[in-house]
PDB file of C-alpha atoms in Angstrom:
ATOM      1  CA  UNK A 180      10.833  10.040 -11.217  1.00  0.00           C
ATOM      2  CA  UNK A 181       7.185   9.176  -9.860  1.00  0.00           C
ATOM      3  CA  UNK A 182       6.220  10.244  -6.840  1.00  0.00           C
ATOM      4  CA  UNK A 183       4.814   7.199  -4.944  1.00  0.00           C
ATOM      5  CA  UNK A 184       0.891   7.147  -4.681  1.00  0.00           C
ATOM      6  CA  UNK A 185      -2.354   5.164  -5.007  1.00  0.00           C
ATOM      7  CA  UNK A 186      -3.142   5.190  -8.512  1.00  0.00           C
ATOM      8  CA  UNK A 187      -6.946   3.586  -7.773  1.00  0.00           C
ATOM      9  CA  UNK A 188      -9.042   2.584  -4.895  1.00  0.00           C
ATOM     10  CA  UNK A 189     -10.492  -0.661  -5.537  1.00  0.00           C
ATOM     11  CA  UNK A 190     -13.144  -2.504  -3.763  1.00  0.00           C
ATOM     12  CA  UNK A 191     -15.648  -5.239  -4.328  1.00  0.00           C
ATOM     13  CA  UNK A 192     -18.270  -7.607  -3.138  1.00  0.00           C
ATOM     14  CA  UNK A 193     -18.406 -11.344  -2.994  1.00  0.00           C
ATOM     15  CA  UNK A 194     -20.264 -13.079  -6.038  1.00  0.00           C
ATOM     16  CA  UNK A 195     -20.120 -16.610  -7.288  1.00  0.00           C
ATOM     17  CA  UNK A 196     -16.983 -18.258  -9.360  1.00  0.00           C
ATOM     18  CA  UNK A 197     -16.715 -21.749 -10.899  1.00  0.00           C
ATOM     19  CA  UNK A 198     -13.796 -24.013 -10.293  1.00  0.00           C
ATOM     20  CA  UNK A 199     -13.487 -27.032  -8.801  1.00  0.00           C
ATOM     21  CA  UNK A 200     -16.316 -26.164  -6.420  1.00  0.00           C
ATOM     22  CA  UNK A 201     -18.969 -23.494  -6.463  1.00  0.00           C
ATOM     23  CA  UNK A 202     -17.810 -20.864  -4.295  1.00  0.00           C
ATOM     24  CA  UNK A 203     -18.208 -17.348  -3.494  1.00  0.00           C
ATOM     25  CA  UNK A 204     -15.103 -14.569  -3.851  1.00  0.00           C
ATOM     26  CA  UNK A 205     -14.419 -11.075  -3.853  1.00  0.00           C
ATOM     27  CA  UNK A 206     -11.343 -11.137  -5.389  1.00  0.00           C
ATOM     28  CA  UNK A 207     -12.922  -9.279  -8.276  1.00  0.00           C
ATOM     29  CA  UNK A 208     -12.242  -5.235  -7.146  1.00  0.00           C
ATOM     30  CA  UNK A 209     -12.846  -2.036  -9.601  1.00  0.00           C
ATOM     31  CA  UNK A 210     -11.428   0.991  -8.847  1.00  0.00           C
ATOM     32  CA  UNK A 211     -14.258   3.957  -7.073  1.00  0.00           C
ATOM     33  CA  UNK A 212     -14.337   7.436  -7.661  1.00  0.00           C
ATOM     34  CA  UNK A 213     -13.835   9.847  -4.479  1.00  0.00           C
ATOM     35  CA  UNK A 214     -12.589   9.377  -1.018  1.00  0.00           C
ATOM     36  CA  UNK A 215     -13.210   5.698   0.341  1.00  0.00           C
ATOM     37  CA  UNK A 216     -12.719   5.380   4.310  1.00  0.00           C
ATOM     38  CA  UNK A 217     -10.524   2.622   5.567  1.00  0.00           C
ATOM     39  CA  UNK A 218     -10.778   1.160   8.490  1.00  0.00           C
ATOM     40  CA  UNK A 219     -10.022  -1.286  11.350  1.00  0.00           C
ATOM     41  CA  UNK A 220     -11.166  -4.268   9.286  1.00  0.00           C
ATOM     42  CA  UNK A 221     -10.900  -2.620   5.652  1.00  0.00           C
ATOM     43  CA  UNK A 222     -12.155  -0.194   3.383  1.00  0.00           C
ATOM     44  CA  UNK A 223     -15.594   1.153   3.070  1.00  0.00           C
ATOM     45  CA  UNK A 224     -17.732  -0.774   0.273  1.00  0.00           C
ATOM     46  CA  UNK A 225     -15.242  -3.882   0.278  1.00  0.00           C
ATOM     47  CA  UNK A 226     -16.109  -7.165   1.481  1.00  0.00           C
ATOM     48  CA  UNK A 227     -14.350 -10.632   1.333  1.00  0.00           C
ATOM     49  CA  UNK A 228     -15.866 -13.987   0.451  1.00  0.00           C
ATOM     50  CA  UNK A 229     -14.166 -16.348   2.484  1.00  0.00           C
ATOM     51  CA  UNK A 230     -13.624 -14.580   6.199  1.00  0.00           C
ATOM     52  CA  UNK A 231     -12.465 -17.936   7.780  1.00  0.00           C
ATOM     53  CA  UNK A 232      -8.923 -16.909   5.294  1.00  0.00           C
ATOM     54  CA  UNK A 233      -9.030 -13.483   4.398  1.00  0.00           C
ATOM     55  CA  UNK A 234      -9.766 -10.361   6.178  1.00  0.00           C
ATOM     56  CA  UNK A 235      -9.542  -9.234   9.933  1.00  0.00           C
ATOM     57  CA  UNK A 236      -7.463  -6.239  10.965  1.00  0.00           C
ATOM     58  CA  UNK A 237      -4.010  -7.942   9.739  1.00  0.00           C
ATOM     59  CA  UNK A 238      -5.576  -8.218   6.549  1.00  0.00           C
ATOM     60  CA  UNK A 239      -7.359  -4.821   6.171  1.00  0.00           C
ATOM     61  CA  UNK A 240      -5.655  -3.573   2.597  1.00  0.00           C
ATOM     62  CA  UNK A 241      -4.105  -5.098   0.109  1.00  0.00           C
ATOM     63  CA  UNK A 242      -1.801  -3.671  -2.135  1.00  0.00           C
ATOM     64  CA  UNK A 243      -0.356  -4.203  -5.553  1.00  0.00           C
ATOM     65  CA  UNK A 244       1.814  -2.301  -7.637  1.00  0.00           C
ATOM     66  CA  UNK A 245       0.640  -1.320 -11.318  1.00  0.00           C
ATOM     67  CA  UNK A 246       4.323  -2.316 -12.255  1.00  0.00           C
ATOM     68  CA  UNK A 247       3.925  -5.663 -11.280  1.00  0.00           C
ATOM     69  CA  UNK A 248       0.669  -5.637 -12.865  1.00  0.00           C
ATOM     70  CA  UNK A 249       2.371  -4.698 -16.069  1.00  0.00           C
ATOM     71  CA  UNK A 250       5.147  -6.841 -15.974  1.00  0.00           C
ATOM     72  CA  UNK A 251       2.521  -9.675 -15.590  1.00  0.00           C
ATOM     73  CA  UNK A 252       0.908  -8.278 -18.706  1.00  0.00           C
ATOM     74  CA  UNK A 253       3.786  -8.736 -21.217  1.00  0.00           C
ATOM     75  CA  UNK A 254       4.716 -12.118 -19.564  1.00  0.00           C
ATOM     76  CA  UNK A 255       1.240 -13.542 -20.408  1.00  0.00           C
ATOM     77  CA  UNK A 256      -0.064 -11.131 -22.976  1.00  0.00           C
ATOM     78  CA  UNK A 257      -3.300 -10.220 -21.330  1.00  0.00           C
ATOM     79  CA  UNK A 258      -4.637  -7.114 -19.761  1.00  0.00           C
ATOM     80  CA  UNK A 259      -4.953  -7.030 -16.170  1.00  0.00           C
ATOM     81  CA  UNK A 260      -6.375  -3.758 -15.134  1.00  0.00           C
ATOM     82  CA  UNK A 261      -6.294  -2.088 -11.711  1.00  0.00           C
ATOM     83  CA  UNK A 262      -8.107  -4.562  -9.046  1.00  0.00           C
ATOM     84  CA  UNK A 263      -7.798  -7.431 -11.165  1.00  0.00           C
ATOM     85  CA  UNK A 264      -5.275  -9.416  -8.503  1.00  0.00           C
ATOM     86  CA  UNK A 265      -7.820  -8.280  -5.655  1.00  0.00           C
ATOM     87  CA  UNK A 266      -5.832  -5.315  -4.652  1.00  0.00           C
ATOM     88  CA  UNK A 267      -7.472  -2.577  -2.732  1.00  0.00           C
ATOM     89  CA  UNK A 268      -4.490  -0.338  -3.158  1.00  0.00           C
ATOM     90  CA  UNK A 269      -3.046  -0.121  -6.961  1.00  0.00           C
ATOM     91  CA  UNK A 270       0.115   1.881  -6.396  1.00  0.00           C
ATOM     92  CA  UNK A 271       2.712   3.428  -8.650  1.00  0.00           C
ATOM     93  CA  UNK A 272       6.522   4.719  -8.106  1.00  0.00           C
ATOM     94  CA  UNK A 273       6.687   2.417  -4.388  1.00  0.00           C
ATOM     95  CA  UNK A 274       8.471  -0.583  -4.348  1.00  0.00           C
ATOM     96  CA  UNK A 275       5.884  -2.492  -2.350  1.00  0.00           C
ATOM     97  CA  UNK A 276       7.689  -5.791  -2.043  1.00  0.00           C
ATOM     98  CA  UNK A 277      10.893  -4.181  -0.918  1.00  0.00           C
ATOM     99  CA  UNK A 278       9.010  -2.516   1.762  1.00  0.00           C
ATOM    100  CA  UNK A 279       9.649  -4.005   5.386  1.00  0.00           C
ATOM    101  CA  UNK A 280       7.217  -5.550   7.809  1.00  0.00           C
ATOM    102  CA  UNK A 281       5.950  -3.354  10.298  1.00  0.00           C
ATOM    103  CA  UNK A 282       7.076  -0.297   7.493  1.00  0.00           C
ATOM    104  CA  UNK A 283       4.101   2.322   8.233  1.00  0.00           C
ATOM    105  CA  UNK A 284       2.464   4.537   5.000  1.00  0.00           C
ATOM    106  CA  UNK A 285       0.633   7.883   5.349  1.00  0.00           C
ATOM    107  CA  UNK A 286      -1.924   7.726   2.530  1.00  0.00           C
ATOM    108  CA  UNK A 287      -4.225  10.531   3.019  1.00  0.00           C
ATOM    109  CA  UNK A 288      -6.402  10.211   6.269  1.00  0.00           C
ATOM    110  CA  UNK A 289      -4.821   7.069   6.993  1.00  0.00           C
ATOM    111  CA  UNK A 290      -1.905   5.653   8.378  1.00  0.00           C
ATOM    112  CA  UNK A 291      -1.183   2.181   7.506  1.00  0.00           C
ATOM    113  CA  UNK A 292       1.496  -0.677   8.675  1.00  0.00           C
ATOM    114  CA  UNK A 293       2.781  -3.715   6.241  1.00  0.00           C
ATOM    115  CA  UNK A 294       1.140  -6.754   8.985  1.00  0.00           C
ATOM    116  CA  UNK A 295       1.550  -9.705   6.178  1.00  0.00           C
ATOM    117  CA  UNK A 296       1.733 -10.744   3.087  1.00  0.00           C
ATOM    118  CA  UNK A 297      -0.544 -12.426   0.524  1.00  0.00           C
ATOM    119  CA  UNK A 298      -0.692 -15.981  -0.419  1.00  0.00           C
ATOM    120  CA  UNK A 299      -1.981 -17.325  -3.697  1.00  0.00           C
ATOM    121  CA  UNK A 300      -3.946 -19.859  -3.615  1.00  0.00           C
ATOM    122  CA  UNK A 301      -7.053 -21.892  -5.521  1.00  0.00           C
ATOM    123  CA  UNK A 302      -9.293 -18.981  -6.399  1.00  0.00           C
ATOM    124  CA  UNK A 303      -6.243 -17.063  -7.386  1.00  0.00           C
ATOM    125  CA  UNK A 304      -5.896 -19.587 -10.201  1.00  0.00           C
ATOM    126  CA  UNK A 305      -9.406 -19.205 -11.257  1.00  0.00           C
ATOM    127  CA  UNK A 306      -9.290 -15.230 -11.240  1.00  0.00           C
ATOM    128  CA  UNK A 307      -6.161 -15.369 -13.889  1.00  0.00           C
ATOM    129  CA  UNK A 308      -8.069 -18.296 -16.548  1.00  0.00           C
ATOM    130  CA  UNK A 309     -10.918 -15.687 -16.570  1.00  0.00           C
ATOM    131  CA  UNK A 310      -8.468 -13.013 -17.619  1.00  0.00           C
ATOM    132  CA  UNK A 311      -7.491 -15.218 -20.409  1.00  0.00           C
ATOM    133  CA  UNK A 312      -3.868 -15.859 -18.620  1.00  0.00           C
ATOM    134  CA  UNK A 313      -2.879 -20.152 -17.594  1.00  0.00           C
ATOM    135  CA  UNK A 314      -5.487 -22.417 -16.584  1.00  0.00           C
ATOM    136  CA  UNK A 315      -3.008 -24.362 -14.692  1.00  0.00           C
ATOM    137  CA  UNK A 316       0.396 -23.608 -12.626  1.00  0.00           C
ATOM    138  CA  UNK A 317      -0.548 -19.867 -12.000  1.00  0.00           C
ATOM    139  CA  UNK A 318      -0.071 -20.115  -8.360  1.00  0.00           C
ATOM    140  CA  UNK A 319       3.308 -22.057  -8.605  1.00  0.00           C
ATOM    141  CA  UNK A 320       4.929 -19.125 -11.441  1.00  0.00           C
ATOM    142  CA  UNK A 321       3.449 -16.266  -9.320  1.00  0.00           C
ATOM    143  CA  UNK A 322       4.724 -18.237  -6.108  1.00  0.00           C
ATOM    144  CA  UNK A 323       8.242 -18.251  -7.860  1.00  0.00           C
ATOM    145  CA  UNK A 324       8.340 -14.740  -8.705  1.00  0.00           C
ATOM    146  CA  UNK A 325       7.949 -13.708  -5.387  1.00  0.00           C
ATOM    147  CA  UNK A 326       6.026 -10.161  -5.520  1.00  0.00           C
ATOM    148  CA  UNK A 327       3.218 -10.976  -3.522  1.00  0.00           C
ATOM    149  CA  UNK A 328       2.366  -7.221  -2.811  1.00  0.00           C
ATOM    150  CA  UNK A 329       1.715  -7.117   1.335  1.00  0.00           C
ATOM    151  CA  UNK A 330      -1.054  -6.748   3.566  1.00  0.00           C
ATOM    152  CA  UNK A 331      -1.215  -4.052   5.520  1.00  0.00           C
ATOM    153  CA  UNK A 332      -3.166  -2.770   9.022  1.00  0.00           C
ATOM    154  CA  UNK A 333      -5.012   0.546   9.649  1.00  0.00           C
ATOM    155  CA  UNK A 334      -3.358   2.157  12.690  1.00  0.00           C
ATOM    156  CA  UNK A 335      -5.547   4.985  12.365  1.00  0.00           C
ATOM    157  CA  UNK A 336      -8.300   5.234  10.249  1.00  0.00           C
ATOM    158  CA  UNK A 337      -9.135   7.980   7.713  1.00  0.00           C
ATOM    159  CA  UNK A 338      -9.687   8.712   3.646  1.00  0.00           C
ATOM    160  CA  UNK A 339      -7.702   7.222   1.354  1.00  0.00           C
ATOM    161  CA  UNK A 340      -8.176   8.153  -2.652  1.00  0.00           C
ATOM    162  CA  UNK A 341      -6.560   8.000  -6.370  1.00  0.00           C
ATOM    163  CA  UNK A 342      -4.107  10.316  -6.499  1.00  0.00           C
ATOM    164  CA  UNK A 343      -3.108  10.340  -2.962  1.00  0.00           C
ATOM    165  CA  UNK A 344       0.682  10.475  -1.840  1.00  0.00           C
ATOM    166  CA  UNK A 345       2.205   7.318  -0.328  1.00  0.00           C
ATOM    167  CA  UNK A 346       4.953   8.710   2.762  1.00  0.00           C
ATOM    168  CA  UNK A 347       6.414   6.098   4.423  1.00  0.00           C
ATOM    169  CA  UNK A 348       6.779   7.554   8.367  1.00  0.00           C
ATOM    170  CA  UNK A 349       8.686   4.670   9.789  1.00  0.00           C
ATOM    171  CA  UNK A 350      10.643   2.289   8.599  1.00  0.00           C
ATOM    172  CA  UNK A 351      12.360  -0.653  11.415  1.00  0.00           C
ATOM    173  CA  UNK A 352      15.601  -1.429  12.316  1.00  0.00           C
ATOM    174  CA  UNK A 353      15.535  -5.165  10.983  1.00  0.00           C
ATOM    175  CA  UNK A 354      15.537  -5.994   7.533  1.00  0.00           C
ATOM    176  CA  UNK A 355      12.912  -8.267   6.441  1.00  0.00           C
ATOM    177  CA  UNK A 356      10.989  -7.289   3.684  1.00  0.00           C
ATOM    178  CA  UNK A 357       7.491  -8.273   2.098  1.00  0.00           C
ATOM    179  CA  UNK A 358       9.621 -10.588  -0.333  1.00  0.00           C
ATOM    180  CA  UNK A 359      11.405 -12.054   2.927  1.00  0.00           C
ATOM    181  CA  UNK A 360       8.297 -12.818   4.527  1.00  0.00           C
ATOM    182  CA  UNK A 361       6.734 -14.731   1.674  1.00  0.00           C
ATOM    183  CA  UNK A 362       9.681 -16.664   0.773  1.00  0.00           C
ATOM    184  CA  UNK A 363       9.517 -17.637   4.632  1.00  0.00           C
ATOM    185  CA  UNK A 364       5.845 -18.897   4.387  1.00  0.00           C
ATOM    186  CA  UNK A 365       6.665 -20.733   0.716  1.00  0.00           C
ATOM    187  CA  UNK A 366       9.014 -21.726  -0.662  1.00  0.00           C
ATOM    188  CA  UNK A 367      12.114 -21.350   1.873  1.00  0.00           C
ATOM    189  CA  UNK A 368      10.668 -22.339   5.685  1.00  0.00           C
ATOM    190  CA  UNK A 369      14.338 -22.502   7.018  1.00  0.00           C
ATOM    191  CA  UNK A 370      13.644 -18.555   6.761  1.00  0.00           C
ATOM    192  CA  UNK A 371      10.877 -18.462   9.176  1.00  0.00           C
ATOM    193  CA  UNK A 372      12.580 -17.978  12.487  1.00  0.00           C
ATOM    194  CA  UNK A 373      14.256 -14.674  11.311  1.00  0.00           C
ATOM    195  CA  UNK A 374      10.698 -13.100  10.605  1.00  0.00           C
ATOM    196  CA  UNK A 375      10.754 -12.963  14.942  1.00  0.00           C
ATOM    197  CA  UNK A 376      12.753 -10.390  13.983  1.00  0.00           C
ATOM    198  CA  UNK A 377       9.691  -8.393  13.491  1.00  0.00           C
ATOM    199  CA  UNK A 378       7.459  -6.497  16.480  1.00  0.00           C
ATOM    200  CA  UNK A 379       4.322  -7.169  16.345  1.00  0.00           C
ATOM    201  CA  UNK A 380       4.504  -9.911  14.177  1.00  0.00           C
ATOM    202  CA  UNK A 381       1.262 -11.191  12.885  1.00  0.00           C
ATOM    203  CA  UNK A 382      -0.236 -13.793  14.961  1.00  0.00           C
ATOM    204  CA  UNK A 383      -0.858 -16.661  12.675  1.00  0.00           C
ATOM    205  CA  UNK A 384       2.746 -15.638  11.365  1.00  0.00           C
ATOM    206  CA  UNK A 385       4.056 -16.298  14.892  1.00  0.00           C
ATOM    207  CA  UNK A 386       2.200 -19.397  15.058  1.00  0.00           C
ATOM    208  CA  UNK A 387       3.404 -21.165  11.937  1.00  0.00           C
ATOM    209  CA  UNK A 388       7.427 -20.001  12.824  1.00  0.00           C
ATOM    210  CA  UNK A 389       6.400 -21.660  16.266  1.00  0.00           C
ATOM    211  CA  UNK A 390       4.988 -24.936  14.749  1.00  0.00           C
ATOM    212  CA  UNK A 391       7.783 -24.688  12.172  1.00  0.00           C
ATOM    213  CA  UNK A 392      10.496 -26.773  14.310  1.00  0.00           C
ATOM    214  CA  UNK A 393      12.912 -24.280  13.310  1.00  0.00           C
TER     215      UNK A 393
END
């Protein structure tokens, strides 16, 4: 049995993509060598290239499993090595989308907390047709499969590396998971107003189960 851990670190900086639009992304991440720090608003090294969407301290790491990565492989039949979805975090033997919200992990220095969850979207699309995977209807089949791989926040900040242990210290009393929370925001809204469930629920979370009419 694996022992749940961070099998890379990935980070990455912003640099033009071509799709509909010119734009700039740093979904592109490679894994680093060493100890990387993470902090309030991410890791050390890592940027992101649209901060009116992405980032801020609800947003701080993102992380994928290597299992989903493979399973993605043999559906499409291309390689998709660590970073490639934008994860900071490539993790192995943790079921990270059957993790709860508000579920905290010690990974080395750090201890993190599952805040959200991540959201395909345009540039998502664009990321895959460069790997050789669809050119259209990526975000609806990864939508459907619903392994979104969550977004977590750095309670306290430290060193985080390949290699490192993942120890979940706390797990709450309600039961929605990562999966839960991003069928919620997709493709089943009549789910949102259990996600209150949740303490500190993130606050454009709250906002959309509040604007939801549910």
């Amino acid at each position: 049995m694996t022992i749940p851990h961070v099998k890379s670190v990935n980070v990455g900086q912003p640099r033009a993509t071509s799709g509909t639009r010119e734009q700039r992304t740093a979904i592109g991440k490679e894994p680093v060598a060493g100890p990387v720090h993470a902090g309030r608003l991410g890791l050390r090294g890592d940027a992101v290239g649209s901060p009116d969407v992405h980032g801020g301290p609800d947003m701080a790491v993102y992380a994928f499993a290597r299992e989903d990565l493979h399973a993605w492989q043999r559906e499409l039949g291309v390689q998709l090595p660590d970073g490639w979805f934008g994860e900071n975090l490539t993790t192995l033997g943790i079921d990270v989308n059957a993790a709860l919200v508000g579920e905290r992990w010690r990974i080395g220095g750090a201890l993190l907390e599952i805040a959200k969850v991540r959201i395909p979207c345009n540039t998502f699309q664009i990321r895959m047709a460069e790997a050789g995977g669809p050119t259209r209807g990526w975000v609806r089949k990864f939508t459907q499969q619903a392994r979104p791989g969550p977004y977590l926040r750095v309670l306290e900040e430290g060193a985080i590396r390949a290699g490192d242990p993942i120890e979940v210290v706390h797990r709450p009393d309600h039961g929605v998971t990562v999966t839960d929370m991003f069928r919620a925001l997709t493709t089943n809204v009549e789910l949102l107003p259990g996600l209150l469930e949740v303490d500190g629920l993130s606050e454009s979370v709250l906002r959309k189960v509040r604007d939801s009419g549910y």
